[in-house]
XYZ file of C-alpha atoms in Angstrom:
522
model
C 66.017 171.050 -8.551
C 67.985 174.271 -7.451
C 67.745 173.100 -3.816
C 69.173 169.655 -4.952
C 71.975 171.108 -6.576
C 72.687 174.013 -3.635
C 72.876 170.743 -1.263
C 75.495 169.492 -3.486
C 76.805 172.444 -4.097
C 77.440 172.788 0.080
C 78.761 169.135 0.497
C 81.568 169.689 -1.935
C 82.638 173.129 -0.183
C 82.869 171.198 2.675
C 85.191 168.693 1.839
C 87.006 171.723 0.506
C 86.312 170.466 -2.853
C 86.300 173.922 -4.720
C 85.813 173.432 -8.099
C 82.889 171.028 -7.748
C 81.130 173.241 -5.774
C 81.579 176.151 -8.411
C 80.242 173.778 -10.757
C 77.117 172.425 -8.791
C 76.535 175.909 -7.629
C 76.411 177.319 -11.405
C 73.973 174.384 -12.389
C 71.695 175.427 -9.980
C 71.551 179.129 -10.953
C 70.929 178.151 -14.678
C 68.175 176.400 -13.449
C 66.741 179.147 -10.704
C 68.646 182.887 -11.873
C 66.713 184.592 -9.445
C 68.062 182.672 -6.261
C 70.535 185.338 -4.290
C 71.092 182.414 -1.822
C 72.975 180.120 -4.819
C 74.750 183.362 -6.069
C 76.221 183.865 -2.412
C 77.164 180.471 -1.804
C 78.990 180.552 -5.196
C 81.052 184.060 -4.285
C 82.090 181.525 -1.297
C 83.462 178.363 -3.063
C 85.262 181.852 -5.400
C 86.560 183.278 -2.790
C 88.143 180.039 -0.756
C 90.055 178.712 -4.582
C 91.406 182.842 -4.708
C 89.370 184.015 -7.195
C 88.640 187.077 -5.397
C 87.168 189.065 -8.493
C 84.578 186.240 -9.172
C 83.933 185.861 -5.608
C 83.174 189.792 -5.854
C 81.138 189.759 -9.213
C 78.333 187.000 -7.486
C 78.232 188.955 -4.727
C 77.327 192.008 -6.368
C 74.754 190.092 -8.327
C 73.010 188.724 -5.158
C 73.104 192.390 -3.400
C 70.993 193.256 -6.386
C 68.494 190.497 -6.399
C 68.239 190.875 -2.065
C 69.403 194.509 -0.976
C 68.076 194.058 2.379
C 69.750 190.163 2.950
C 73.180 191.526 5.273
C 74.689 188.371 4.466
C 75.355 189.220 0.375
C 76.646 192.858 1.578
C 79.303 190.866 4.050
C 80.229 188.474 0.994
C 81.048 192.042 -0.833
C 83.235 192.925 1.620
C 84.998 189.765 2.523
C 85.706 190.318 -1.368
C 86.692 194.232 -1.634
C 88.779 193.111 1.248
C 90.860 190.200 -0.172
C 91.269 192.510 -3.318
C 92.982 195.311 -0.667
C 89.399 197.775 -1.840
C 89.671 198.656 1.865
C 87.409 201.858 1.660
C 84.398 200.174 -0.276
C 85.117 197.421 1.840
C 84.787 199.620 4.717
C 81.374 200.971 3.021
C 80.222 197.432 2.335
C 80.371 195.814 6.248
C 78.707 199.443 7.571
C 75.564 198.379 5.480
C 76.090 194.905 6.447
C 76.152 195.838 10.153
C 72.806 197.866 9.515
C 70.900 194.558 7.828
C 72.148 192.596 11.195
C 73.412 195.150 14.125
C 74.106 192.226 17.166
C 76.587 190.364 14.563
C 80.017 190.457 16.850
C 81.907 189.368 13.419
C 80.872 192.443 11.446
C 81.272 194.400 13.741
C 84.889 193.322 14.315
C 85.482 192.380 10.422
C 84.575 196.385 10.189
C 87.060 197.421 12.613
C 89.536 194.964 10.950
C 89.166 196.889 7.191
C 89.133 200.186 9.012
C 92.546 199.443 10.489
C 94.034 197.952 7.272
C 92.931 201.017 5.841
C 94.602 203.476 7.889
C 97.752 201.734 7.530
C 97.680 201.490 3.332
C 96.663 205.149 3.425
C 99.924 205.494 6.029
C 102.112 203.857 3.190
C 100.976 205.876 0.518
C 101.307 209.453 1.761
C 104.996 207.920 3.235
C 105.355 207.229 -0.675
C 104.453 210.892 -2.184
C 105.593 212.775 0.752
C 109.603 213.539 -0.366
C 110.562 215.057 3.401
C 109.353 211.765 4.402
C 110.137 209.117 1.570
C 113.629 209.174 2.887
C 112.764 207.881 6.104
C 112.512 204.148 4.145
C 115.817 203.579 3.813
C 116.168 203.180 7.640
C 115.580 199.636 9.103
C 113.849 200.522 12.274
C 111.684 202.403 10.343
C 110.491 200.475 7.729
C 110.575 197.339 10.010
C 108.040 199.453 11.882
C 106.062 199.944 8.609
C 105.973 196.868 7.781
C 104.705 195.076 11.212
C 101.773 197.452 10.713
C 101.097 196.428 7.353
C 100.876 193.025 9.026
C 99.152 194.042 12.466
C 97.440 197.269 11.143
C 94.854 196.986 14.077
C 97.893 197.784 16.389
C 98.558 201.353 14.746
C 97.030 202.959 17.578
C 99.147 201.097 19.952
C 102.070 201.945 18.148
C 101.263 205.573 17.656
C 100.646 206.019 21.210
C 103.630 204.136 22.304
C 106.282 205.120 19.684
C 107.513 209.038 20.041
C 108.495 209.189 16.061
C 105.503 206.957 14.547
C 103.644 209.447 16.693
C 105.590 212.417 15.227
C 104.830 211.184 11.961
C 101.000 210.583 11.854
C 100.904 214.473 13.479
C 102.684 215.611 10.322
C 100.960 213.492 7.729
C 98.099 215.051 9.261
C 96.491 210.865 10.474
C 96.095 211.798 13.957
C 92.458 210.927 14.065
C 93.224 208.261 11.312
C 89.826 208.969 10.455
C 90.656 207.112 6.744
C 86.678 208.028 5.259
C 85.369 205.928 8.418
C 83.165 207.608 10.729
C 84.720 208.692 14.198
C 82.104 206.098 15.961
C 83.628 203.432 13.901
C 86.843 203.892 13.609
C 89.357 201.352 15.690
C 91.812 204.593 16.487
C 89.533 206.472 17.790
C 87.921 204.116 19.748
C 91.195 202.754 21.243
C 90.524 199.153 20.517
C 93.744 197.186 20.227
C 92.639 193.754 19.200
C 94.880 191.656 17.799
C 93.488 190.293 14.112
C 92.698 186.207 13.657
C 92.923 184.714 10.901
C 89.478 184.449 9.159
C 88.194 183.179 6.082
C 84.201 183.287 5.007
C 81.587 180.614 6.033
C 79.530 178.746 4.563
C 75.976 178.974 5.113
C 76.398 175.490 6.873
C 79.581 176.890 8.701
C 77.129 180.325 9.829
C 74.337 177.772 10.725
C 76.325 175.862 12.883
C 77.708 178.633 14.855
C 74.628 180.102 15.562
C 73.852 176.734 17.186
C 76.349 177.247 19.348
C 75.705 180.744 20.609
C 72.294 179.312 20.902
C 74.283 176.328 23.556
C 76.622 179.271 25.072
C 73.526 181.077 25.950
C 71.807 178.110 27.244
C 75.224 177.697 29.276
C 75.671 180.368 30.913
C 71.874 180.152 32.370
C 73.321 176.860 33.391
C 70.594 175.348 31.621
C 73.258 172.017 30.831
C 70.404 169.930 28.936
C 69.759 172.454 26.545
C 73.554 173.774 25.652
C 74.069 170.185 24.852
C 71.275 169.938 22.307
C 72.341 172.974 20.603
C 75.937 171.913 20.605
C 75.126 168.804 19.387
C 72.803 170.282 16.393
C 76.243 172.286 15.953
C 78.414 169.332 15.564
C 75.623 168.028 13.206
C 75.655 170.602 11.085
C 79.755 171.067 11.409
C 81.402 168.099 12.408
C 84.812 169.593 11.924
C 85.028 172.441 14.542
C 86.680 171.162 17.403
C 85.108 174.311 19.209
C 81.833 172.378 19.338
C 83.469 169.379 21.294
C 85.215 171.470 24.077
C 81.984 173.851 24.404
C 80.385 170.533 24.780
C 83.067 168.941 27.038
C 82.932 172.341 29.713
C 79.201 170.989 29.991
C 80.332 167.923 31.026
C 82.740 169.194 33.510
C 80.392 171.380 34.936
C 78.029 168.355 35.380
C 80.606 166.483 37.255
C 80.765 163.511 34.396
C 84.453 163.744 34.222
C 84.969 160.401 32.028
C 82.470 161.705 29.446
C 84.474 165.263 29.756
C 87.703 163.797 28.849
C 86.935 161.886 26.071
C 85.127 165.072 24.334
C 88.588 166.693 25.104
C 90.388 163.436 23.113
C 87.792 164.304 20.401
C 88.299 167.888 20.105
C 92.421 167.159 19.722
C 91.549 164.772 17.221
C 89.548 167.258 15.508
C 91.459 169.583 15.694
C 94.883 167.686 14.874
C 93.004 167.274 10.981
C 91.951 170.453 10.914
C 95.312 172.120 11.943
C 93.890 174.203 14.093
C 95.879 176.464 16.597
C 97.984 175.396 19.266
C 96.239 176.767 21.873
C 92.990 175.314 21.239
C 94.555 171.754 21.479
C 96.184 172.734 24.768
C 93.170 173.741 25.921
C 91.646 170.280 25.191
C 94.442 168.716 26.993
C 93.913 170.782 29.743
C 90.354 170.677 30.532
C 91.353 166.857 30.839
C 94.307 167.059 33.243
C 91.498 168.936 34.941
C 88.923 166.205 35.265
C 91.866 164.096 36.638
C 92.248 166.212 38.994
C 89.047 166.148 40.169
C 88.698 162.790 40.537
C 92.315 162.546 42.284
C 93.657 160.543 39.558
C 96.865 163.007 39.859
C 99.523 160.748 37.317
C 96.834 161.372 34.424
C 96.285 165.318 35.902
C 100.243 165.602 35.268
C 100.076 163.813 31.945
C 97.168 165.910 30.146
C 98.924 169.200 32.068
C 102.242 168.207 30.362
C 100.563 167.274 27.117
C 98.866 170.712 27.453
C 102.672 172.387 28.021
C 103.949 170.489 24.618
C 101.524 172.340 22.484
C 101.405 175.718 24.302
C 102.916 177.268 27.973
C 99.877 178.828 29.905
C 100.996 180.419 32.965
C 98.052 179.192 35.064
C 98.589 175.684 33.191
C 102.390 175.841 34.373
C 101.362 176.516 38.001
C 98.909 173.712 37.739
C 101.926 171.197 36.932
C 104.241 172.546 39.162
C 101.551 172.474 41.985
C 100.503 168.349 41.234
C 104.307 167.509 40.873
C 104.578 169.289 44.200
C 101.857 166.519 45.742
C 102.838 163.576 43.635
C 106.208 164.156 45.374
C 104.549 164.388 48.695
C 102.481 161.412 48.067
C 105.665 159.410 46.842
C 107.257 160.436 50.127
C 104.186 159.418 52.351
C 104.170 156.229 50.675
C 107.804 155.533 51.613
C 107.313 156.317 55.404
C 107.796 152.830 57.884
C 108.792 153.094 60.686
C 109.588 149.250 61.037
C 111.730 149.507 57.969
C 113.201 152.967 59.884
C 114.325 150.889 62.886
C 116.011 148.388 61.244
C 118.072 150.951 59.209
C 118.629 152.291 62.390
C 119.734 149.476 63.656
C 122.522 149.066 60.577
C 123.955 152.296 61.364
C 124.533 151.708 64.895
C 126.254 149.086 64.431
C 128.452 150.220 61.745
C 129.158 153.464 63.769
C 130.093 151.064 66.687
C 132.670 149.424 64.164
C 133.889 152.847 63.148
C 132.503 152.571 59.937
C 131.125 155.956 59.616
C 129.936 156.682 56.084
C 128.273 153.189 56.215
C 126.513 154.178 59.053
C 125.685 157.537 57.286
C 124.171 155.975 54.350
C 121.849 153.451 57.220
C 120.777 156.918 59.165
C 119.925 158.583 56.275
C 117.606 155.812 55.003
C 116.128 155.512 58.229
C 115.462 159.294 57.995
C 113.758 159.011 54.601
C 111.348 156.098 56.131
C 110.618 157.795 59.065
C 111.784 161.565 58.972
C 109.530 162.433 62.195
C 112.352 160.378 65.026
C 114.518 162.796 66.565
C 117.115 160.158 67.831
C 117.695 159.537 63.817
C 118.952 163.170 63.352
C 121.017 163.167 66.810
C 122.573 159.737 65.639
C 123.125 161.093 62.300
C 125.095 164.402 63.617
C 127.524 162.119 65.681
C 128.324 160.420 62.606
C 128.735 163.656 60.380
C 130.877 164.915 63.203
C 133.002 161.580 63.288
C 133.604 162.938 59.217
C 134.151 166.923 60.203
C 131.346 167.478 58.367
C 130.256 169.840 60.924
C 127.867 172.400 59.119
C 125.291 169.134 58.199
C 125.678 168.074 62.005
C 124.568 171.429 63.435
C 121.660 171.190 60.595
C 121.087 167.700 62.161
C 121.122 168.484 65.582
C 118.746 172.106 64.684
C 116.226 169.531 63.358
C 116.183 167.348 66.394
C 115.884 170.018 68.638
C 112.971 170.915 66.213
C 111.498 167.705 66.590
C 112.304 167.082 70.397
C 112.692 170.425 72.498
C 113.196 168.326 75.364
C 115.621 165.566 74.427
C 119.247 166.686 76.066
C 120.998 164.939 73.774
C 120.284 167.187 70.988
C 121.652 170.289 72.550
C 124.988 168.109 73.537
C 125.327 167.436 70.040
C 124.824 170.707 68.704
C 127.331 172.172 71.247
C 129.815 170.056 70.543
C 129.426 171.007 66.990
C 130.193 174.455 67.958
C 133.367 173.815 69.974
C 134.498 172.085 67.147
C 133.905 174.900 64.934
C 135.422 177.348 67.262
C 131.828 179.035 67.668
C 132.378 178.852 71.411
C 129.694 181.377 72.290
C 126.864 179.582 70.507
C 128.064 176.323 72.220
C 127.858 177.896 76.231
C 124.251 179.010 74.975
C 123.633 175.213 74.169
C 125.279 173.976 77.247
C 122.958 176.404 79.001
C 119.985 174.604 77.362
C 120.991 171.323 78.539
C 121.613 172.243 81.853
C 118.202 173.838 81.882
C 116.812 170.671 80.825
C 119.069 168.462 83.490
C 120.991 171.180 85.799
C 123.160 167.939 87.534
C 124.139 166.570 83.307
C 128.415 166.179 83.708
C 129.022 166.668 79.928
C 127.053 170.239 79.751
C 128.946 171.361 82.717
C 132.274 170.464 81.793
C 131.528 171.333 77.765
C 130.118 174.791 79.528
C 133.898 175.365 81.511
C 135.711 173.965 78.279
C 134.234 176.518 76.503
C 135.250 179.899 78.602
C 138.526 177.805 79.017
C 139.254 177.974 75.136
C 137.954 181.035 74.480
C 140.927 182.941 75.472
C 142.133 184.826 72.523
C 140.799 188.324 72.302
C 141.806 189.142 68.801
C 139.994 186.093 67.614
C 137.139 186.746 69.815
C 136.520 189.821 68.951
C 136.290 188.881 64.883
C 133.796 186.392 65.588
C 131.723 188.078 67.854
C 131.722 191.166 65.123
C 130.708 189.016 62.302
C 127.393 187.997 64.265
C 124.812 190.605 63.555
C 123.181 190.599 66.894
C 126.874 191.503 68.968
C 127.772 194.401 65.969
C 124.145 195.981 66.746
C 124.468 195.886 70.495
C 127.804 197.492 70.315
C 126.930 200.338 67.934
C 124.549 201.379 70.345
C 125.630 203.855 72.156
C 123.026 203.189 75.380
C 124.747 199.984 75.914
C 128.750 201.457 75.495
C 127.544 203.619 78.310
C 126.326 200.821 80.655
C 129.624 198.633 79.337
C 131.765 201.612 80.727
C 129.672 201.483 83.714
C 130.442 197.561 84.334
C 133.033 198.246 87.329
C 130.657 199.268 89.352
C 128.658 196.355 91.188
C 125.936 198.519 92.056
C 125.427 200.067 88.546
C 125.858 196.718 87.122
C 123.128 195.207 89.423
C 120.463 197.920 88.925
C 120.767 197.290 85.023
C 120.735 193.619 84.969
C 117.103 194.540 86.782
C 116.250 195.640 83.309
C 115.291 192.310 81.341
C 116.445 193.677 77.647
C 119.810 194.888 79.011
C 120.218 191.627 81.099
C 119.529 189.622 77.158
C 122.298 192.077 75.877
C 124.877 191.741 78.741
C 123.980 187.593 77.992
C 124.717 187.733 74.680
C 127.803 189.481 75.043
C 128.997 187.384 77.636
C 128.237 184.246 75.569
C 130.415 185.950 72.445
C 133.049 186.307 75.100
C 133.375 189.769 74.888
C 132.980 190.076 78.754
C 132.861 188.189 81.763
C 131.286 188.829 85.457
C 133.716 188.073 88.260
């Protein structure tokens, strides 16, 4: 009968029904008084409506009728806790954590309570100490106060990292913060600096199903797949509303390559999750481990959607990078897809034969197209820099003319282009070194030669020379050297001059000097 009503009892807890479960919970105790089990599963259904003193009083009453059960010693303590008893809360998870030493929740619900403690004990001896009770009235100070009544497992961070919180706990005497815990268990002296989660006590159901999964993340990490998923699926059983369950079941999946099956245990787990308000990260998480198994399968649109759905909720870094990265190749692939070069030629085409007509920014817009469907044709880019010269838009010609060259060392027309770029922009020693390039490429090409005499022709102003020439980098470091002002003052001698032209890095200097038209060689 006492089972029957305990089953009860459980359902109604977890539909958060309260009340009901109180009730069921009660009936079965009156039936069986000696059951510790009903007693503790009553101090939970107490405990989750806030009636923390109830919640307390069964828990007592199963301690006594099972001292050695670790479970009725944690209900205590969740209890003592709630009610701000930090110390016999403290005392209550130590014997707890002696029933049931492996439990990773004690063991970090101690070190919780500890913390807590230390920081009401901080409060009170800031209350009776009068040097100190002034220090209240100041705002950074009590701000500080306060963020560790809210954080107290950060105290040790903060009295570490803050010279006057520091100061203080030395004079209070709390710089062990020992607070009646023992130095092994204390969270100051061990230096942990966890930051608290919200918790609340489970049910035995809840407890059941989480040692399920432990049972599948064990299984997991052996990489035994087949047996994680029974246990996660025993914990969904059990716990249906833990969208935990569905993503540790869903990384199985991935693992296993059965992406489809993946993704829709991520869809779950956000469903889940969105009833249960549970915490922004864990949705993202879901949506990530999806944009993932898009990913994998190269379906990249759906990898950007689940990676931006993952963004909405919370900003990983690594999530961030991921978006940023498949942007990057959707991009590419849009690109790719636009490339043709029949579609290039006939743009090409257009623009000549506006240019022809002197209709230069129509034949702009027709080179540029054909450069977007086929950005890999050097004659595009040398077409292209004719017509931004036509405009005076010099500075995109010479980037024109820098990528055809890129393209097409060898084409002549490139390095015409460029240099007559330069000329036009005065930069007459960057357009001789063209002109040289052309020549080198076809030493009998008219336009290079004359373009080459134009430019020493023009180039006649010293004062103006001599500012351009300083504002390149390469001509102000050769001159600041005083090596080369010795061979400069050497240059009216032929013979010097010929033995140091025998010297191939002086011979590159003299060249670049000559082609700043700083000096000449008669």
């Amino acid at each position: 009968m006492s089972d029957v009503l305990k089953d009860k009892g459980n359902l109604a807890l977890k539909e958060g029904d309260y009340k009901s479960a109180v009730g069921f919970y009660s009936q079965g105790i009156n039936a069986d008084p000696e059951n510790h089990v009903l007693y503790s599963n009553r101090s939970v259904a107490y405990f989750k409506s806030g009636d923390y003193s109830k919640a307390l009083s069964d828990a007592d009453e199963c301690v006594r009728l099972n001292v050695n059960w670790s479970k009725g010693h944690s209900r205590r303590a969740s209890a003592l806790e709630a009610l701000s008893r930090y110390q016999e809360a403290h005392e209550a998870y130590s014997q707890a954590l002696k029933l049931d030493p492996g439990n990773e929740q004690l063991s970090y619900n101690l070190e919780l309570v500890s913390s807590k403690f230390a920081a009401q004990s901080l409060k009170e001896k800031l209350a009776f100490d009068p040097k100190l009770r002034g220090k209240m009235s100041d705002p950074d100070f009590a701000s500080k106060i306060k963020f560790l009544e809210e954080n107290p497992m950060l105290l040790a961070s903060l009295s570490q990292n803050d010279y006057d919180m520091k100061n203080l706990l030395h004079t209070l005497g709390m710089d062990d913060a020992d607070n009646g815990a023992s130095e092994e268990d204390t969270v100051l002296n061990k230096g942990k600096q966890k930051t608290p989660e919200p918790r609340s006590v489970l049910s035995d159901e809840q407890e059941e199903s989480l040692k399920a999964k432990e049972l599948g993340n064990a299984a997991y990490k052996r990489r035994d797949f087949e047996l994680a998923l029974q246990h996660y699926d025993k914990a969904i059983e059990i716990d249906s509303s833990n969208m935990n369950f569905y993503l540790n079941k869903s990384a199985v999946y991935f693992e296993l390559g059965e992406y489809p099956k993946c993704v829709e245990l991520c869809e779950k787990a956000v469903e889940v999750g969105r009833e249960q308000r549970a915490d922004y990260k864990l949705i993202a998480k879901a949506y990530a481990r999806a944009g993932s198994c898009f990913e994998k399968t190269a379906d990249l649109v759906n990898a950007k959607k689940y990676y931006d759905k993952s963004l909405s909720e919370f900003r990983a870094q690594d999530i961030i990078k991921k978006a940023q990265r498949i942007d990057k190749e959707l991009k590419e692939q849009e690109r790719l897809a636009y490339i043709s070069p029949e579609l290039s030629e006939i743009e090409k085409n257009k623009g000549n034969s506006a240019f022809t007509r002197g209709d230069w920014p129509g034949a702009l817009k027709h080179y540029s197209e054909a450069i977007r469907r086929n950005p890999s044709d050097p004659k595009i880019y040398s077409n292209r820099a004719a017509c931004y010269t036509k405009l005076m838009e010099f500075p995109m010609a010479l980037k024109d003319c820098d990528k055809c060259i890129e393209l097409a060392p060898e084409f002549i027309k490139g390095y015409l282009r460029k240099a007559a770029c330069l000329v036009a922009m005065k930069d007459f020693g960057a357009a001789r070194k063209a002109y040289r390039k052309a020549l080198e490429l076809e030493p009998n090409c008219e336009e290079a030669r004359e373009g080459l005499f134009q430019c020493f022709s023009s180039d006649t102003d010293p004062a103006s020379v001599r500012e351009r020439a300083m504002n390149d980098p390469e001509v102000a470091s050769i001159l600041s050297d005083p090596a080369m002002r010795m061979i400069l003052s050497q240059m009216e001698d032929p013979a010097a001059l010929r033995e140091h032209l025998k010297n191939p890095d002086i011979a590159s200097k003299l060249i670049k000097l000559i082609d700043a038209g700083l000096i000449s060689l008669r």
